[in-house]
Each structure stands twice: as C-alpha cells, then as structure tokens.
Amino acid sequence: MVAVGGWRAAMVLLALLALGFDRARAEQTEEHLKREHSLSKPYQGVGSTSSGLWDLLGNAMVMTQFIRLTPDVQSKQGAVWNRVVRGGRPSSQGLFFLLGPVFGSKDNFLGLGVFVDTYPNEEKQQEAQKRRYSPGNQRVFPYISAMVNNGSLTYDHDRDGRPTELGGCTAMVRNLPHDTFLVIRYVKRRLTVLIDIDGKHEWRDCIDVPGVHLPRGYYFGTSSVTGDLSDNHDIISLKLYQLTVERTPEEEKRDREVFLPVVDNLKLPGMEAPLEPMSGLALFLIVFFSLVALVFAIVIGIIVYNKWQEQSRKHFY
C-alpha cells in the first residue's frame, strides 16, 4: 500500500507518479503512462464495483472537475484507491483499503506515505515556543514530508511525524488560484519528490532520499482528513508513469528480493544500535581486573577488621 497524499486544508493537487519497478528495455530512461493506474477526467467508473478500477472510501465523491476527498466539514475523511496491482490483477474490493487517522489512511501501514500537512498541531507549537528551536529545525507550514513504514511504525501526530520523517520541505499550497503539482519519483532505490506550486511550470526540489527499498505489487491512492479545522480537499488527477531504465541482472535480482519497505541507515524510534560483541582479550581483561579489584577489597576489609579488633581489646582492658 502506498499512501500518496493527505491534506488538512484547502488545496487542489495534481499528482504525477513515476516509479521504476519494471525491467529495463532501453539505455535511456523513458516514461510510459499507465492508464489503468491513473486517475483523470471524466473519472469514468470511479467508485463503480462492476467496471471501475478505483474505489471511493468514506466521504469521497466524484465531481465534474475534480474528486472531492473531504468536504468543508469537521471530522470527515475520504480516500480513492486503485484496485489494480502491477500486471493488471484486481484486488478484492476493500480488502487492503482502510480509512484511518493518518491523513485519512490507516496507521502502521506498509509502504510509502507522502504527506501534505497544512497545520501544525497545538502541542508542536507550544513545544517550539518552549524549546526555542533554532531556525534550521523549525518547520514552516504547509509542509510536505515522506515516511516509509514496514507496518511497525506509528505516525506521531503530536510532533507532526518528525520522528519517522525521511525528509521534507515547505510548500505554500493553500487557496491558490492555480493548480499545484507534486511528482513522486522512485527509481533504482532513490526516492525524490518535486513540487510545482507557483504556477510557473518550474519544478522545485523537495525530498531526495537514497537507499529506499519498496516491494513490488503495491497499490496507489490518495486520502484526506479534517479535524477541528476543515476545508475542501480536491484531487484533479493522479497519473502513474512506468520508467524504463537500464538495470544490471544483479539489480533486478536485488529488487525482486525486497519483501518489506525499508530505508538504509534509518534509525527507528525506540531502537538503539546493537552493541558490537567483545573480543576474547577484552573479556579476559574485564574478568582479570574484576578479580583483582575483588581481592584488593577483601584484603582491605581484613586489615580494617583486624584494626577494629585491636582497638576493641585495648578499650576492654
């Protein structure tokens, strides 16, 4: 499961996905639109269990010019998920697609999540004021971040996902008069996110993380949630492109052997790095000096005890 987006305030987003899961057939990188995985106007069959390839969940609804994930009402959530995996095999409806607290998707998910968060939590604001974060650590919202989850991590809402964040950037996307664009690109275990939010048709770097391992056969979707604050959350289109890139046989084999999402050198919350085992010499020295210290303590104890006995006899006579 790949959660591709979530919003807490009004914005219109057109998401373009480019993922390099497939075998190389050319020396240069090429892009091929995968229509069965893409979502665009006029949204034919969206939400239809008989012919459509996209499921609507929660409060999501199909409009003429966009798909509204959540209306401008408090405590609503909605999502749209593709029901086809690589190879054109549909899933059982609703089997993998669950609404939840993480921007409208389930927590402890398996896969990649790219979040568009437009409002910092109150606890985070108070914490920032108390600790007086340096400018390098401060976040300016709206904020885009990415997270890879192997099913064991929980998104920390109180800290706006900071403990599990791979990277992020500020993106002023609320209430703009033009469409905004987000590109998520994954090829050769490198995840990059680009944004075009100024209406100038110019891409800007947002996230660049190497060493990202994502399994094949996952689903694509986008979700949203409103809380005490609300806005309309709309999707214009979501397009998936297959990248054709040159790969060695070793790279092909390596990618097929990825079964759980993971990121190289990522320290998970609450987990310390394992201690290196001690060598035989180090263990011997520790035991030797421990015994010496014990003997020394016993000798000192005997001397002190004899002195005390001698003093006691003198006082007695």
PDB file of C-alpha atoms in Angstrom:
ATOM      1  CA  MET A   1       0.000   0.000   0.000  1.00  0.00           C
ATOM      2  CA  VAL A   2       1.338   3.422  -0.911  1.00  0.00           C
ATOM      3  CA  ALA A   3      -0.440   6.414   0.572  1.00  0.00           C
ATOM      4  CA  VAL A   4       0.321   9.204  -1.835  1.00  0.00           C
ATOM      5  CA  GLY A   5      -1.186  12.201  -0.117  1.00  0.00           C
ATOM      6  CA  GLY A   6      -3.227  13.708   2.662  1.00  0.00           C
ATOM      7  CA  TRP A   7      -4.484  17.240   3.308  1.00  0.00           C
ATOM      8  CA  ARG A   8      -5.838  19.217   6.242  1.00  0.00           C
ATOM      9  CA  ALA A   9      -6.727  22.414   4.389  1.00  0.00           C
ATOM     10  CA  ALA A  10      -7.952  23.530   1.004  1.00  0.00           C
ATOM     11  CA  MET A  11      -5.735  22.836  -1.950  1.00  0.00           C
ATOM     12  CA  VAL A  12      -6.043  21.371  -5.410  1.00  0.00           C
ATOM     13  CA  LEU A  13      -3.307  18.895  -6.200  1.00  0.00           C
ATOM     14  CA  LEU A  14      -2.407  17.110  -9.397  1.00  0.00           C
ATOM     15  CA  ALA A  15      -0.136  14.208  -8.514  1.00  0.00           C
ATOM     16  CA  LEU A  16       2.212  12.644 -11.037  1.00  0.00           C
ATOM     17  CA  LEU A  17       3.848   9.365 -10.052  1.00  0.00           C
ATOM     18  CA  ALA A  18       6.893   7.881 -11.691  1.00  0.00           C
ATOM     19  CA  LEU A  19       8.084   4.581 -10.264  1.00  0.00           C
ATOM     20  CA  GLY A  20      10.825   2.406 -11.714  1.00  0.00           C
ATOM     21  CA  PHE A  21       9.726  -1.116 -10.788  1.00  0.00           C
ATOM     22  CA  ASP A  22       9.937  -2.679 -14.264  1.00  0.00           C
ATOM     23  CA  ARG A  23      12.693  -4.296 -16.238  1.00  0.00           C
ATOM     24  CA  ALA A  24      14.954  -2.217 -18.456  1.00  0.00           C
ATOM     25  CA  ARG A  25      14.319  -2.212 -22.195  1.00  0.00           C
ATOM     26  CA  ALA A  26      16.396   0.773 -23.255  1.00  0.00           C
ATOM     27  CA  GLU A  27      19.613   2.540 -22.375  1.00  0.00           C
ATOM     28  CA  GLN A  28      17.937   5.864 -21.603  1.00  0.00           C
ATOM     29  CA  THR A  29      15.167   6.470 -19.117  1.00  0.00           C
ATOM     30  CA  GLU A  30      11.730   6.598 -20.754  1.00  0.00           C
ATOM     31  CA  GLU A  31       8.315   7.299 -19.306  1.00  0.00           C
ATOM     32  CA  HIS A  32       5.133   5.436 -20.219  1.00  0.00           C
ATOM     33  CA  LEU A  33       1.756   6.451 -18.853  1.00  0.00           C
ATOM     34  CA  LYS A  34      -0.001   3.545 -17.140  1.00  0.00           C
ATOM     35  CA  ARG A  35      -3.649   4.406 -17.746  1.00  0.00           C
ATOM     36  CA  GLU A  36      -5.047   1.580 -15.643  1.00  0.00           C
ATOM     37  CA  HIS A  37      -3.240   3.027 -12.617  1.00  0.00           C
ATOM     38  CA  SER A  38      -4.044   6.672 -13.416  1.00  0.00           C
ATOM     39  CA  LEU A  39      -6.969   8.863 -12.468  1.00  0.00           C
ATOM     40  CA  SER A  40      -8.146  11.749 -14.665  1.00  0.00           C
ATOM     41  CA  LYS A  41     -11.241  13.414 -16.085  1.00  0.00           C
ATOM     42  CA  PRO A  42     -14.007  12.436 -16.737  1.00  0.00           C
ATOM     43  CA  TYR A  43     -13.405   9.871 -13.942  1.00  0.00           C
ATOM     44  CA  GLN A  44     -15.418   7.152 -15.668  1.00  0.00           C
ATOM     45  CA  GLY A  45     -16.153   4.143 -13.494  1.00  0.00           C
ATOM     46  CA  VAL A  46     -14.638   5.652 -10.330  1.00  0.00           C
ATOM     47  CA  GLY A  47     -16.413   4.094  -7.382  1.00  0.00           C
ATOM     48  CA  SER A  48     -18.219   1.533  -9.535  1.00  0.00           C
ATOM     49  CA  THR A  49     -17.732  -2.017  -8.282  1.00  0.00           C
ATOM     50  CA  SER A  50     -18.561  -3.545 -11.662  1.00  0.00           C
ATOM     51  CA  SER A  51     -16.289  -1.790 -14.132  1.00  0.00           C
ATOM     52  CA  GLY A  52     -14.266   0.830 -12.307  1.00  0.00           C
ATOM     53  CA  LEU A  53     -10.666   0.371 -11.214  1.00  0.00           C
ATOM     54  CA  TRP A  54     -10.870   2.940  -8.413  1.00  0.00           C
ATOM     55  CA  ASP A  55     -12.616   2.634  -5.059  1.00  0.00           C
ATOM     56  CA  LEU A  56     -14.087   5.597  -3.197  1.00  0.00           C
ATOM     57  CA  LEU A  57     -13.995   5.419   0.592  1.00  0.00           C
ATOM     58  CA  GLY A  58     -15.590   7.480   3.327  1.00  0.00           C
ATOM     59  CA  ASN A  59     -16.813  10.924   2.289  1.00  0.00           C
ATOM     60  CA  ALA A  60     -15.041  10.987  -1.097  1.00  0.00           C
ATOM     61  CA  MET A  61     -17.268  11.826  -4.075  1.00  0.00           C
ATOM     62  CA  VAL A  62     -16.849  12.338  -7.823  1.00  0.00           C
ATOM     63  CA  MET A  63     -17.480  15.873  -9.099  1.00  0.00           C
ATOM     64  CA  THR A  64     -17.321  17.211 -12.670  1.00  0.00           C
ATOM     65  CA  GLN A  65     -13.899  18.854 -12.458  1.00  0.00           C
ATOM     66  CA  PHE A  66     -12.314  17.013  -9.553  1.00  0.00           C
ATOM     67  CA  ILE A  67     -12.720  14.285  -6.958  1.00  0.00           C
ATOM     68  CA  ARG A  68     -13.568  15.723  -3.559  1.00  0.00           C
ATOM     69  CA  LEU A  69     -11.927  13.649  -0.832  1.00  0.00           C
ATOM     70  CA  THR A  70     -13.473  15.564   2.051  1.00  0.00           C
ATOM     71  CA  PRO A  71     -15.947  18.461   2.179  1.00  0.00           C
ATOM     72  CA  ASP A  72     -15.523  21.635   4.207  1.00  0.00           C
ATOM     73  CA  VAL A  73     -16.936  19.946   7.311  1.00  0.00           C
ATOM     74  CA  GLN A  74     -15.225  18.950  10.546  1.00  0.00           C
ATOM     75  CA  SER A  75     -14.245  15.333  11.311  1.00  0.00           C
ATOM     76  CA  LYS A  76     -14.564  13.923   7.783  1.00  0.00           C
ATOM     77  CA  GLN A  77     -12.258  11.561   5.930  1.00  0.00           C
ATOM     78  CA  GLY A  78     -12.164  10.185   2.425  1.00  0.00           C
ATOM     79  CA  ALA A  79      -9.912   8.360   0.007  1.00  0.00           C
ATOM     80  CA  VAL A  80      -9.643   6.987  -3.507  1.00  0.00           C
ATOM     81  CA  TRP A  81      -7.602   3.844  -4.154  1.00  0.00           C
ATOM     82  CA  ASN A  82      -6.618   1.991  -7.297  1.00  0.00           C
ATOM     83  CA  ARG A  83      -7.748  -1.664  -7.273  1.00  0.00           C
ATOM     84  CA  VAL A  84      -5.161  -2.920  -9.767  1.00  0.00           C
ATOM     85  CA  VAL A  85      -1.625  -4.036  -8.979  1.00  0.00           C
ATOM     86  CA  ARG A  86       1.278  -4.492 -11.356  1.00  0.00           C
ATOM     87  CA  GLY A  87       0.236  -6.938 -14.064  1.00  0.00           C
ATOM     88  CA  GLY A  88      -3.385  -5.798 -14.198  1.00  0.00           C
ATOM     89  CA  ARG A  89      -4.655  -8.092 -11.432  1.00  0.00           C
ATOM     90  CA  PRO A  90      -7.551  -6.515  -9.457  1.00  0.00           C
ATOM     91  CA  SER A  91      -7.835  -6.875  -5.711  1.00  0.00           C
ATOM     92  CA  SER A  92     -10.850  -7.843  -3.676  1.00  0.00           C
ATOM     93  CA  GLN A  93     -12.775  -4.643  -3.064  1.00  0.00           C
ATOM     94  CA  GLY A  94     -11.994  -3.078   0.277  1.00  0.00           C
ATOM     95  CA  LEU A  95      -9.507  -5.776   1.246  1.00  0.00           C
ATOM     96  CA  PHE A  96      -6.478  -3.502   1.554  1.00  0.00           C
ATOM     97  CA  PHE A  97      -8.005  -0.030   1.642  1.00  0.00           C
ATOM     98  CA  LEU A  98      -8.811   1.167   5.136  1.00  0.00           C
ATOM     99  CA  LEU A  99      -9.598   4.647   6.366  1.00  0.00           C
ATOM    100  CA  GLY A 100      -7.653   5.783   9.396  1.00  0.00           C
ATOM    101  CA  PRO A 101      -6.114   8.616  11.396  1.00  0.00           C
ATOM    102  CA  VAL A 102      -3.011   9.227   9.253  1.00  0.00           C
ATOM    103  CA  PHE A 103      -4.308  11.819   6.802  1.00  0.00           C
ATOM    104  CA  GLY A 104      -7.307   9.591   6.154  1.00  0.00           C
ATOM    105  CA  SER A 105      -5.349   6.333   5.808  1.00  0.00           C
ATOM    106  CA  LYS A 106      -4.606   3.560   8.291  1.00  0.00           C
ATOM    107  CA  ASP A 107      -1.765   3.814  10.765  1.00  0.00           C
ATOM    108  CA  ASN A 108       1.066   1.244  10.863  1.00  0.00           C
ATOM    109  CA  PHE A 109       0.753   0.959   7.085  1.00  0.00           C
ATOM    110  CA  LEU A 110       3.049  -0.924   4.736  1.00  0.00           C
ATOM    111  CA  GLY A 111       4.664   1.228   2.084  1.00  0.00           C
ATOM    112  CA  LEU A 112       5.429   4.837   1.276  1.00  0.00           C
ATOM    113  CA  GLY A 113       3.456   7.825   2.542  1.00  0.00           C
ATOM    114  CA  VAL A 114       3.902  11.360   1.206  1.00  0.00           C
ATOM    115  CA  PHE A 115       2.008  13.835   3.404  1.00  0.00           C
ATOM    116  CA  VAL A 116       0.924  17.387   2.707  1.00  0.00           C
ATOM    117  CA  ASP A 117       0.277  18.839   6.158  1.00  0.00           C
ATOM    118  CA  THR A 118      -1.078  22.378   6.279  1.00  0.00           C
ATOM    119  CA  TYR A 119      -1.460  22.938  10.006  1.00  0.00           C
ATOM    120  CA  PRO A 120       0.937  22.221  12.913  1.00  0.00           C
ATOM    121  CA  ASN A 121      -0.613  20.646  15.986  1.00  0.00           C
ATOM    122  CA  GLU A 122      -1.047  22.788  19.096  1.00  0.00           C
ATOM    123  CA  GLU A 123       1.383  20.634  21.080  1.00  0.00           C
ATOM    124  CA  LYS A 124       4.010  21.193  18.438  1.00  0.00           C
ATOM    125  CA  GLN A 125       3.541  24.949  18.539  1.00  0.00           C
ATOM    126  CA  GLN A 126       3.834  25.006  22.323  1.00  0.00           C
ATOM    127  CA  GLU A 127       6.905  22.802  22.197  1.00  0.00           C
ATOM    128  CA  ALA A 128       8.543  25.084  19.664  1.00  0.00           C
ATOM    129  CA  GLN A 129       7.918  28.115  21.867  1.00  0.00           C
ATOM    130  CA  LYS A 130       9.287  26.413  24.989  1.00  0.00           C
ATOM    131  CA  ARG A 131      12.398  24.961  23.403  1.00  0.00           C
ATOM    132  CA  ARG A 132      13.042  27.859  21.028  1.00  0.00           C
ATOM    133  CA  TYR A 133      14.081  25.698  18.139  1.00  0.00           C
ATOM    134  CA  SER A 134      16.890  27.007  16.019  1.00  0.00           C
ATOM    135  CA  PRO A 135      15.843  28.240  12.547  1.00  0.00           C
ATOM    136  CA  GLY A 136      17.334  25.120  10.978  1.00  0.00           C
ATOM    137  CA  ASN A 137      14.960  22.889  12.942  1.00  0.00           C
ATOM    138  CA  GLN A 138      11.826  24.958  12.548  1.00  0.00           C
ATOM    139  CA  ARG A 139       9.113  23.919  10.126  1.00  0.00           C
ATOM    140  CA  VAL A 140       7.004  26.373   8.197  1.00  0.00           C
ATOM    141  CA  PHE A 141       3.575  25.012   7.295  1.00  0.00           C
ATOM    142  CA  PRO A 142       2.133  23.863   4.912  1.00  0.00           C
ATOM    143  CA  TYR A 143       4.786  21.164   4.950  1.00  0.00           C
ATOM    144  CA  ILE A 144       5.406  18.110   2.739  1.00  0.00           C
ATOM    145  CA  SER A 145       7.096  15.071   4.279  1.00  0.00           C
ATOM    146  CA  ALA A 146       7.720  11.429   3.412  1.00  0.00           C
ATOM    147  CA  MET A 147       7.669   8.277   5.524  1.00  0.00           C
ATOM    148  CA  VAL A 148       8.416   4.614   4.773  1.00  0.00           C
ATOM    149  CA  ASN A 149       6.679   2.149   7.064  1.00  0.00           C
ATOM    150  CA  ASN A 150       7.195  -1.599   7.461  1.00  0.00           C
ATOM    151  CA  GLY A 151       3.990  -1.927   9.463  1.00  0.00           C
ATOM    152  CA  SER A 152       5.588  -1.353  12.880  1.00  0.00           C
ATOM    153  CA  LEU A 153       5.781   2.454  12.978  1.00  0.00           C
ATOM    154  CA  THR A 154       3.092   4.812  14.252  1.00  0.00           C
ATOM    155  CA  TYR A 155       2.710   8.297  12.830  1.00  0.00           C
ATOM    156  CA  ASP A 156       3.313  10.788  15.665  1.00  0.00           C
ATOM    157  CA  HIS A 157       0.598  13.434  15.280  1.00  0.00           C
ATOM    158  CA  ASP A 158       1.747  15.414  18.311  1.00  0.00           C
ATOM    159  CA  ARG A 159       5.081  16.021  16.604  1.00  0.00           C
ATOM    160  CA  ASP A 160       3.714  16.170  13.042  1.00  0.00           C
ATOM    161  CA  GLY A 161       5.533  12.993  12.030  1.00  0.00           C
ATOM    162  CA  ARG A 162       9.005  14.310  12.848  1.00  0.00           C
ATOM    163  CA  PRO A 163      10.382  11.064  14.442  1.00  0.00           C
ATOM    164  CA  THR A 164       9.787   8.994  11.270  1.00  0.00           C
ATOM    165  CA  GLU A 165      10.307  11.650   8.620  1.00  0.00           C
ATOM    166  CA  LEU A 166      12.699  10.884   5.753  1.00  0.00           C
ATOM    167  CA  GLY A 167      12.764  14.467   4.536  1.00  0.00           C
ATOM    168  CA  GLY A 168      10.519  17.377   3.793  1.00  0.00           C
ATOM    169  CA  CYS A 169      10.027  20.926   2.590  1.00  0.00           C
ATOM    170  CA  THR A 170       7.729  23.905   2.979  1.00  0.00           C
ATOM    171  CA  ALA A 171       5.063  24.230   0.266  1.00  0.00           C
ATOM    172  CA  MET A 172       2.585  27.127   0.333  1.00  0.00           C
ATOM    173  CA  VAL A 173      -0.301  25.335  -1.361  1.00  0.00           C
ATOM    174  CA  ARG A 174      -3.445  26.645   0.337  1.00  0.00           C
ATOM    175  CA  ASN A 175      -6.111  28.521  -1.603  1.00  0.00           C
ATOM    176  CA  LEU A 176      -4.043  29.245  -4.699  1.00  0.00           C
ATOM    177  CA  PRO A 177      -5.691  30.485  -7.918  1.00  0.00           C
ATOM    178  CA  HIS A 178      -3.874  27.835  -9.987  1.00  0.00           C
ATOM    179  CA  ASP A 179      -3.335  24.066  -9.834  1.00  0.00           C
ATOM    180  CA  THR A 180      -0.406  22.705  -7.848  1.00  0.00           C
ATOM    181  CA  PHE A 181       1.693  19.718  -8.876  1.00  0.00           C
ATOM    182  CA  LEU A 182       3.560  17.036  -6.940  1.00  0.00           C
ATOM    183  CA  VAL A 183       5.884  14.451  -8.506  1.00  0.00           C
ATOM    184  CA  ILE A 184       6.946  11.349  -6.595  1.00  0.00           C
ATOM    185  CA  ARG A 185       9.744   9.537  -8.403  1.00  0.00           C
ATOM    186  CA  TYR A 186      11.204   6.194  -7.345  1.00  0.00           C
ATOM    187  CA  VAL A 187      13.941   4.562  -9.422  1.00  0.00           C
ATOM    188  CA  LYS A 188      16.956   2.466  -8.500  1.00  0.00           C
ATOM    189  CA  ARG A 189      16.115   2.713  -4.799  1.00  0.00           C
ATOM    190  CA  ARG A 190      16.135   6.512  -4.829  1.00  0.00           C
ATOM    191  CA  LEU A 191      13.068   8.486  -3.764  1.00  0.00           C
ATOM    192  CA  THR A 192      12.691  12.076  -4.963  1.00  0.00           C
ATOM    193  CA  VAL A 193       9.784  14.480  -4.574  1.00  0.00           C
ATOM    194  CA  LEU A 194       9.426  17.595  -6.724  1.00  0.00           C
ATOM    195  CA  ILE A 195       6.831  20.344  -6.496  1.00  0.00           C
ATOM    196  CA  ASP A 196       5.427  22.984  -8.840  1.00  0.00           C
ATOM    197  CA  ILE A 197       3.232  25.281  -6.764  1.00  0.00           C
ATOM    198  CA  ASP A 198       3.975  28.758  -8.131  1.00  0.00           C
ATOM    199  CA  GLY A 199       2.086  28.461 -11.415  1.00  0.00           C
ATOM    200  CA  LYS A 200       5.311  28.970 -13.394  1.00  0.00           C
ATOM    201  CA  HIS A 201       5.690  25.364 -14.640  1.00  0.00           C
ATOM    202  CA  GLU A 202       9.030  25.077 -12.880  1.00  0.00           C
ATOM    203  CA  TRP A 203       9.952  22.107 -10.693  1.00  0.00           C
ATOM    204  CA  ARG A 204      11.500  22.644  -7.288  1.00  0.00           C
ATOM    205  CA  ASP A 205      13.364  20.004  -5.239  1.00  0.00           C
ATOM    206  CA  CYS A 206      11.631  18.912  -2.039  1.00  0.00           C
ATOM    207  CA  ILE A 207      12.869  15.456  -0.943  1.00  0.00           C
ATOM    208  CA  ASP A 208      15.783  13.320  -2.116  1.00  0.00           C
ATOM    209  CA  VAL A 209      16.482  10.088  -0.216  1.00  0.00           C
ATOM    210  CA  PRO A 210      18.712   7.225  -1.455  1.00  0.00           C
ATOM    211  CA  GLY A 211      18.581   3.664  -0.146  1.00  0.00           C
ATOM    212  CA  VAL A 212      14.783   3.298  -0.183  1.00  0.00           C
ATOM    213  CA  HIS A 213      13.609  -0.304  -0.687  1.00  0.00           C
ATOM    214  CA  LEU A 214       9.987  -0.722  -1.807  1.00  0.00           C
ATOM    215  CA  PRO A 215       8.471  -4.102  -2.729  1.00  0.00           C
ATOM    216  CA  ARG A 216       6.525  -4.673  -5.926  1.00  0.00           C
ATOM    217  CA  GLY A 217       2.796  -5.228  -6.209  1.00  0.00           C
ATOM    218  CA  TYR A 218       1.575  -2.349  -4.042  1.00  0.00           C
ATOM    219  CA  TYR A 219      -1.472  -0.135  -4.600  1.00  0.00           C
ATOM    220  CA  PHE A 220      -1.759   3.593  -5.189  1.00  0.00           C
ATOM    221  CA  GLY A 221      -4.181   6.027  -3.666  1.00  0.00           C
ATOM    222  CA  THR A 222      -4.715   9.357  -2.004  1.00  0.00           C
ATOM    223  CA  SER A 223      -6.622  10.278   1.144  1.00  0.00           C
ATOM    224  CA  SER A 224      -7.568  13.218   3.318  1.00  0.00           C
ATOM    225  CA  VAL A 225      -8.978  14.031   6.752  1.00  0.00           C
ATOM    226  CA  THR A 226     -10.455  17.048   8.523  1.00  0.00           C
ATOM    227  CA  GLY A 227     -10.428  17.620  12.270  1.00  0.00           C
ATOM    228  CA  ASP A 228     -11.425  20.663  14.285  1.00  0.00           C
ATOM    229  CA  LEU A 229     -10.442  22.718  11.227  1.00  0.00           C
ATOM    230  CA  SER A 230     -11.836  21.935   7.796  1.00  0.00           C
ATOM    231  CA  ASP A 231     -11.598  22.777   4.101  1.00  0.00           C
ATOM    232  CA  ASN A 232     -12.439  21.148   0.789  1.00  0.00           C
ATOM    233  CA  HIS A 233      -9.738  18.664  -0.277  1.00  0.00           C
ATOM    234  CA  ASP A 234      -9.793  18.005  -4.020  1.00  0.00           C
ATOM    235  CA  ILE A 235      -7.803  15.884  -6.451  1.00  0.00           C
ATOM    236  CA  ILE A 236      -7.748  16.829 -10.151  1.00  0.00           C
ATOM    237  CA  SER A 237      -5.747  13.860 -11.390  1.00  0.00           C
ATOM    238  CA  LEU A 238      -3.276  11.232 -10.344  1.00  0.00           C
ATOM    239  CA  LYS A 239      -1.045   9.769 -13.039  1.00  0.00           C
ATOM    240  CA  LEU A 240       1.336   6.840 -12.859  1.00  0.00           C
ATOM    241  CA  TYR A 241       4.279   6.535 -15.220  1.00  0.00           C
ATOM    242  CA  GLN A 242       6.357   3.404 -15.703  1.00  0.00           C
ATOM    243  CA  LEU A 243      10.040   4.207 -16.016  1.00  0.00           C
ATOM    244  CA  THR A 244      12.143   2.191 -18.422  1.00  0.00           C
ATOM    245  CA  VAL A 245      15.713   2.262 -17.112  1.00  0.00           C
ATOM    246  CA  GLU A 246      18.868   0.278 -17.649  1.00  0.00           C
ATOM    247  CA  ARG A 247      19.472  -2.339 -14.958  1.00  0.00           C
ATOM    248  CA  THR A 248      22.071  -4.996 -14.366  1.00  0.00           C
ATOM    249  CA  PRO A 249      20.995  -8.588 -13.599  1.00  0.00           C
ATOM    250  CA  GLU A 250      22.226  -8.041 -10.037  1.00  0.00           C
ATOM    251  CA  GLU A 251      19.952  -5.024  -9.646  1.00  0.00           C
ATOM    252  CA  GLU A 252      16.985  -6.982 -10.985  1.00  0.00           C
ATOM    253  CA  LYS A 253      17.606  -9.820  -8.557  1.00  0.00           C
ATOM    254  CA  ARG A 254      18.123  -7.397  -5.681  1.00  0.00           C
ATOM    255  CA  ASP A 255      14.809  -5.651  -6.341  1.00  0.00           C
ATOM    256  CA  ARG A 256      12.889  -8.924  -6.525  1.00  0.00           C
ATOM    257  CA  GLU A 257      14.201  -9.868  -3.093  1.00  0.00           C
ATOM    258  CA  VAL A 258      12.632  -6.844  -1.352  1.00  0.00           C
ATOM    259  CA  PHE A 259       9.641  -8.044   0.692  1.00  0.00           C
ATOM    260  CA  LEU A 260       9.178  -5.265   3.264  1.00  0.00           C
ATOM    261  CA  PRO A 261       9.633  -1.493   2.898  1.00  0.00           C
ATOM    262  CA  VAL A 262      12.883  -0.342   4.465  1.00  0.00           C
ATOM    263  CA  VAL A 263      15.349   2.544   4.241  1.00  0.00           C
ATOM    264  CA  ASP A 264      19.101   2.124   4.582  1.00  0.00           C
ATOM    265  CA  ASN A 265      20.646   3.625   7.733  1.00  0.00           C
ATOM    266  CA  LEU A 266      17.239   4.602   9.120  1.00  0.00           C
ATOM    267  CA  LYS A 267      17.196   4.537  12.919  1.00  0.00           C
ATOM    268  CA  LEU A 268      13.712   3.553  14.048  1.00  0.00           C
ATOM    269  CA  PRO A 269      12.213   5.284  17.111  1.00  0.00           C
ATOM    270  CA  GLY A 270      12.945   3.477  20.360  1.00  0.00           C
ATOM    271  CA  MET A 271      15.604   1.251  18.848  1.00  0.00           C
ATOM    272  CA  GLU A 272      19.260   1.668  19.756  1.00  0.00           C
ATOM    273  CA  ALA A 273      22.107   0.477  17.614  1.00  0.00           C
ATOM    274  CA  PRO A 274      23.205  -3.047  18.645  1.00  0.00           C
ATOM    275  CA  LEU A 275      26.403  -3.274  20.644  1.00  0.00           C
ATOM    276  CA  GLU A 276      29.378  -4.918  18.998  1.00  0.00           C
ATOM    277  CA  PRO A 277      30.409  -8.205  20.647  1.00  0.00           C
ATOM    278  CA  MET A 278      33.516  -8.001  22.838  1.00  0.00           C
ATOM    279  CA  SER A 279      36.697  -9.715  21.766  1.00  0.00           C
ATOM    280  CA  GLY A 280      38.240 -12.547  23.817  1.00  0.00           C
ATOM    281  CA  LEU A 281      41.053 -10.285  25.029  1.00  0.00           C
ATOM    282  CA  ALA A 282      38.652  -7.577  26.179  1.00  0.00           C
ATOM    283  CA  LEU A 283      36.549 -10.137  28.048  1.00  0.00           C
ATOM    284  CA  PHE A 284      39.679 -11.608  29.715  1.00  0.00           C
ATOM    285  CA  LEU A 285      40.903  -8.167  30.829  1.00  0.00           C
ATOM    286  CA  ILE A 286      37.491  -7.291  32.274  1.00  0.00           C
ATOM    287  CA  VAL A 287      37.364 -10.563  34.255  1.00  0.00           C
ATOM    288  CA  PHE A 288      41.020 -10.252  35.395  1.00  0.00           C
ATOM    289  CA  PHE A 289      40.716  -6.690  36.685  1.00  0.00           C
ATOM    290  CA  SER A 290      37.381  -7.521  38.314  1.00  0.00           C
ATOM    291  CA  LEU A 291      39.050 -10.348  40.259  1.00  0.00           C
ATOM    292  CA  VAL A 292      41.993  -8.126  41.221  1.00  0.00           C
ATOM    293  CA  ALA A 293      39.591  -5.469  42.476  1.00  0.00           C
ATOM    294  CA  LEU A 294      37.668  -8.100  44.453  1.00  0.00           C
ATOM    295  CA  VAL A 295      40.871  -9.470  46.090  1.00  0.00           C
ATOM    296  CA  PHE A 296      42.016  -5.928  46.888  1.00  0.00           C
ATOM    297  CA  ALA A 297      38.669  -5.167  48.513  1.00  0.00           C
ATOM    298  CA  ILE A 298      38.868  -8.360  50.603  1.00  0.00           C
ATOM    299  CA  VAL A 299      42.411  -7.550  51.786  1.00  0.00           C
ATOM    300  CA  ILE A 300      41.416  -4.011  52.748  1.00  0.00           C
ATOM    301  CA  GLY A 301      38.400  -5.418  54.579  1.00  0.00           C
ATOM    302  CA  ILE A 302      40.555  -7.867  56.579  1.00  0.00           C
ATOM    303  CA  ILE A 303      43.031  -5.114  57.554  1.00  0.00           C
ATOM    304  CA  VAL A 304      40.256  -2.814  58.664  1.00  0.00           C
ATOM    305  CA  TYR A 305      38.606  -5.639  60.633  1.00  0.00           C
ATOM    306  CA  ASN A 306      41.905  -6.513  62.450  1.00  0.00           C
ATOM    307  CA  LYS A 307      42.463  -2.870  63.326  1.00  0.00           C
ATOM    308  CA  TRP A 308      38.951  -2.684  64.721  1.00  0.00           C
ATOM    309  CA  GLN A 309      39.502  -5.858  66.794  1.00  0.00           C
ATOM    310  CA  GLU A 310      42.780  -4.486  68.175  1.00  0.00           C
ATOM    311  CA  GLN A 311      41.156  -1.229  69.172  1.00  0.00           C
ATOM    312  CA  SER A 312      38.278  -3.126  70.831  1.00  0.00           C
ATOM    313  CA  ARG A 313      40.694  -5.178  73.031  1.00  0.00           C
ATOM    314  CA  LYS A 314      42.539  -2.044  74.139  1.00  0.00           C
ATOM    315  CA  HIS A 315      39.285  -0.407  75.154  1.00  0.00           C
ATOM    316  CA  PHE A 316      38.200  -3.555  77.008  1.00  0.00           C
ATOM    317  CA  TYR A 317      41.367  -3.706  79.195  1.00  0.00           C
TER     318      TYR A 317
END
